[in-house]
């Protein structure tokens, strides 16, 4: 199946992991001597143009290219919190004795 850039740039890119619309294809990246597509950049879904960030999707992540959508499967990136001894990055959870998660009026400024 042959697709031109004019057809590809009109397709929405959807992540299979969470069903999120990642945006539309805005740029293709080629490897010149090998004449292969390395991947493409997508605009960030919805929102104002200045708040969008382009995201690179490697061609190995593409699962299916359909008539109106490109389906991709991304690897989950989970950042691990370093141990508390090294760095205090994660605050302790808010726990009350009575199990009620409401605050007292004295806690508000």
PDB file of C-alpha atoms in Angstrom, residues 15-108:
ATOM      1  CA  UNK A  15      -2.612   5.507  21.137  1.00  0.00           C
ATOM      2  CA  UNK A  16      -3.848   1.961  21.770  1.00  0.00           C
ATOM      3  CA  UNK A  17      -2.678   1.978  25.402  1.00  0.00           C
ATOM      4  CA  UNK A  18      -5.121   4.616  26.632  1.00  0.00           C
ATOM      5  CA  UNK A  19      -7.197   5.575  23.571  1.00  0.00           C
ATOM      6  CA  UNK A  20      -5.830   9.114  23.625  1.00  0.00           C
ATOM      7  CA  UNK A  21      -5.791  11.170  20.435  1.00  0.00           C
ATOM      8  CA  UNK A  22      -2.157  12.244  20.051  1.00  0.00           C
ATOM      9  CA  UNK A  23      -2.851  14.656  17.206  1.00  0.00           C
ATOM     10  CA  UNK A  24      -2.071  14.649  13.502  1.00  0.00           C
ATOM     11  CA  UNK A  25       1.097  13.903  11.609  1.00  0.00           C
ATOM     12  CA  UNK A  26       3.043  17.109  11.037  1.00  0.00           C
ATOM     13  CA  UNK A  27       6.443  15.838   9.852  1.00  0.00           C
ATOM     14  CA  UNK A  28       8.067  12.637   8.575  1.00  0.00           C
ATOM     15  CA  UNK A  29      11.653  11.587   9.311  1.00  0.00           C
ATOM     16  CA  UNK A  30      13.544   9.612   6.659  1.00  0.00           C
ATOM     17  CA  UNK A  31      16.874   7.800   6.711  1.00  0.00           C
ATOM     18  CA  UNK A  32      18.513   8.988   3.516  1.00  0.00           C
ATOM     19  CA  UNK A  33      20.948   6.313   2.345  1.00  0.00           C
ATOM     20  CA  UNK A  34      18.583   3.480   3.307  1.00  0.00           C
ATOM     21  CA  UNK A  35      15.446   5.234   1.950  1.00  0.00           C
ATOM     22  CA  UNK A  36      13.365   4.204   4.955  1.00  0.00           C
ATOM     23  CA  UNK A  37      10.931   6.047   7.204  1.00  0.00           C
ATOM     24  CA  UNK A  38      12.312   6.331  10.731  1.00  0.00           C
ATOM     25  CA  UNK A  39       9.156   7.823  12.237  1.00  0.00           C
ATOM     26  CA  UNK A  40       6.984  10.905  12.339  1.00  0.00           C
ATOM     27  CA  UNK A  41       6.162  13.852  14.546  1.00  0.00           C
ATOM     28  CA  UNK A  42       2.619  14.516  15.753  1.00  0.00           C
ATOM     29  CA  UNK A  43       1.164  17.696  17.136  1.00  0.00           C
ATOM     30  CA  UNK A  44      -0.171  17.424  20.662  1.00  0.00           C
ATOM     31  CA  UNK A  45      -3.919  16.635  20.505  1.00  0.00           C
ATOM     32  CA  UNK A  46      -6.260  19.426  21.566  1.00  0.00           C
ATOM     33  CA  UNK A  47      -5.554  22.858  22.924  1.00  0.00           C
ATOM     34  CA  UNK A  48      -3.959  26.069  21.800  1.00  0.00           C
ATOM     35  CA  UNK A  49      -1.140  25.852  19.315  1.00  0.00           C
ATOM     36  CA  UNK A  50       1.471  27.382  21.651  1.00  0.00           C
ATOM     37  CA  UNK A  51       0.705  24.820  24.364  1.00  0.00           C
ATOM     38  CA  UNK A  52       1.105  21.828  22.051  1.00  0.00           C
ATOM     39  CA  UNK A  53       4.337  19.916  21.990  1.00  0.00           C
ATOM     40  CA  UNK A  54       5.424  17.818  19.069  1.00  0.00           C
ATOM     41  CA  UNK A  55       6.055  14.197  19.917  1.00  0.00           C
ATOM     42  CA  UNK A  56       8.162  11.756  17.917  1.00  0.00           C
ATOM     43  CA  UNK A  57       6.571   8.381  17.152  1.00  0.00           C
ATOM     44  CA  UNK A  58       8.984   5.726  15.810  1.00  0.00           C
ATOM     45  CA  UNK A  59       7.719   3.652  12.907  1.00  0.00           C
ATOM     46  CA  UNK A  60       8.175   0.501  15.021  1.00  0.00           C
ATOM     47  CA  UNK A  61       5.346   1.728  17.290  1.00  0.00           C
ATOM     48  CA  UNK A  62       2.822   1.881  14.434  1.00  0.00           C
ATOM     49  CA  UNK A  63       0.357  -0.992  14.680  1.00  0.00           C
ATOM     50  CA  UNK A  64      -2.035  -0.172  11.840  1.00  0.00           C
ATOM     51  CA  UNK A  65      -2.567   2.561   9.264  1.00  0.00           C
ATOM     52  CA  UNK A  66      -6.223   2.751   8.350  1.00  0.00           C
ATOM     53  CA  UNK A  67      -8.301   4.985   6.117  1.00  0.00           C
ATOM     54  CA  UNK A  68      -8.901   7.644   8.761  1.00  0.00           C
ATOM     55  CA  UNK A  69      -6.555   6.876  11.692  1.00  0.00           C
ATOM     56  CA  UNK A  70      -3.068   5.636  12.540  1.00  0.00           C
ATOM     57  CA  UNK A  71      -2.952   3.321  15.553  1.00  0.00           C
ATOM     58  CA  UNK A  72       0.228   3.296  17.641  1.00  0.00           C
ATOM     59  CA  UNK A  73       1.241   1.371  20.736  1.00  0.00           C
ATOM     60  CA  UNK A  74       3.665   3.231  22.999  1.00  0.00           C
ATOM     61  CA  UNK A  75       5.816   1.811  25.748  1.00  0.00           C
ATOM     62  CA  UNK A  76       4.753   2.911  29.204  1.00  0.00           C
ATOM     63  CA  UNK A  77       7.256   5.302  30.748  1.00  0.00           C
ATOM     64  CA  UNK A  78       6.970   5.124  34.500  1.00  0.00           C
ATOM     65  CA  UNK A  79       9.340   7.308  36.450  1.00  0.00           C
ATOM     66  CA  UNK A  80      10.465   5.722  39.651  1.00  0.00           C
ATOM     67  CA  UNK A  81      10.789   7.804  42.753  1.00  0.00           C
ATOM     68  CA  UNK A  82      14.243   7.520  44.324  1.00  0.00           C
ATOM     69  CA  UNK A  83      14.395   6.199  47.888  1.00  0.00           C
ATOM     70  CA  UNK A  84      13.527   8.715  50.609  1.00  0.00           C
ATOM     71  CA  UNK A  85      17.010   8.548  52.026  1.00  0.00           C
ATOM     72  CA  UNK A  86      18.493  10.012  48.848  1.00  0.00           C
ATOM     73  CA  UNK A  87      15.944  12.677  48.033  1.00  0.00           C
ATOM     74  CA  UNK A  88      12.654  13.916  49.429  1.00  0.00           C
ATOM     75  CA  UNK A  89      10.679  13.995  46.177  1.00  0.00           C
ATOM     76  CA  UNK A  90       7.416  12.308  47.138  1.00  0.00           C
ATOM     77  CA  UNK A  91       5.350  13.772  49.981  1.00  0.00           C
ATOM     78  CA  UNK A  92       3.914  11.326  52.498  1.00  0.00           C
ATOM     79  CA  UNK A  93       0.250  10.419  51.978  1.00  0.00           C
ATOM     80  CA  UNK A  94      -2.361  12.410  53.899  1.00  0.00           C
ATOM     81  CA  UNK A  95      -3.802  10.073  56.541  1.00  0.00           C
ATOM     82  CA  UNK A  96      -6.201  10.825  59.401  1.00  0.00           C
ATOM     83  CA  UNK A  97      -6.948   8.700  62.406  1.00  0.00           C
ATOM     84  CA  UNK A  98     -10.716   8.619  61.908  1.00  0.00           C
ATOM     85  CA  UNK A  99     -10.511   7.657  58.240  1.00  0.00           C
ATOM     86  CA  UNK A 100     -12.301  10.889  57.277  1.00  0.00           C
ATOM     87  CA  UNK A 101     -10.413  12.746  54.549  1.00  0.00           C
ATOM     88  CA  UNK A 102     -11.982  16.146  55.305  1.00  0.00           C
ATOM     89  CA  UNK A 103      -9.915  18.926  56.887  1.00  0.00           C
ATOM     90  CA  UNK A 104     -10.643  20.852  60.042  1.00  0.00           C
ATOM     91  CA  UNK A 105     -11.430  24.547  59.693  1.00  0.00           C
ATOM     92  CA  UNK A 106      -8.256  25.357  61.626  1.00  0.00           C
ATOM     93  CA  UNK A 107      -6.107  23.915  58.819  1.00  0.00           C
ATOM     94  CA  UNK A 108      -7.190  26.591  56.364  1.00  0.00           C
TER      95      UNK A 108
END
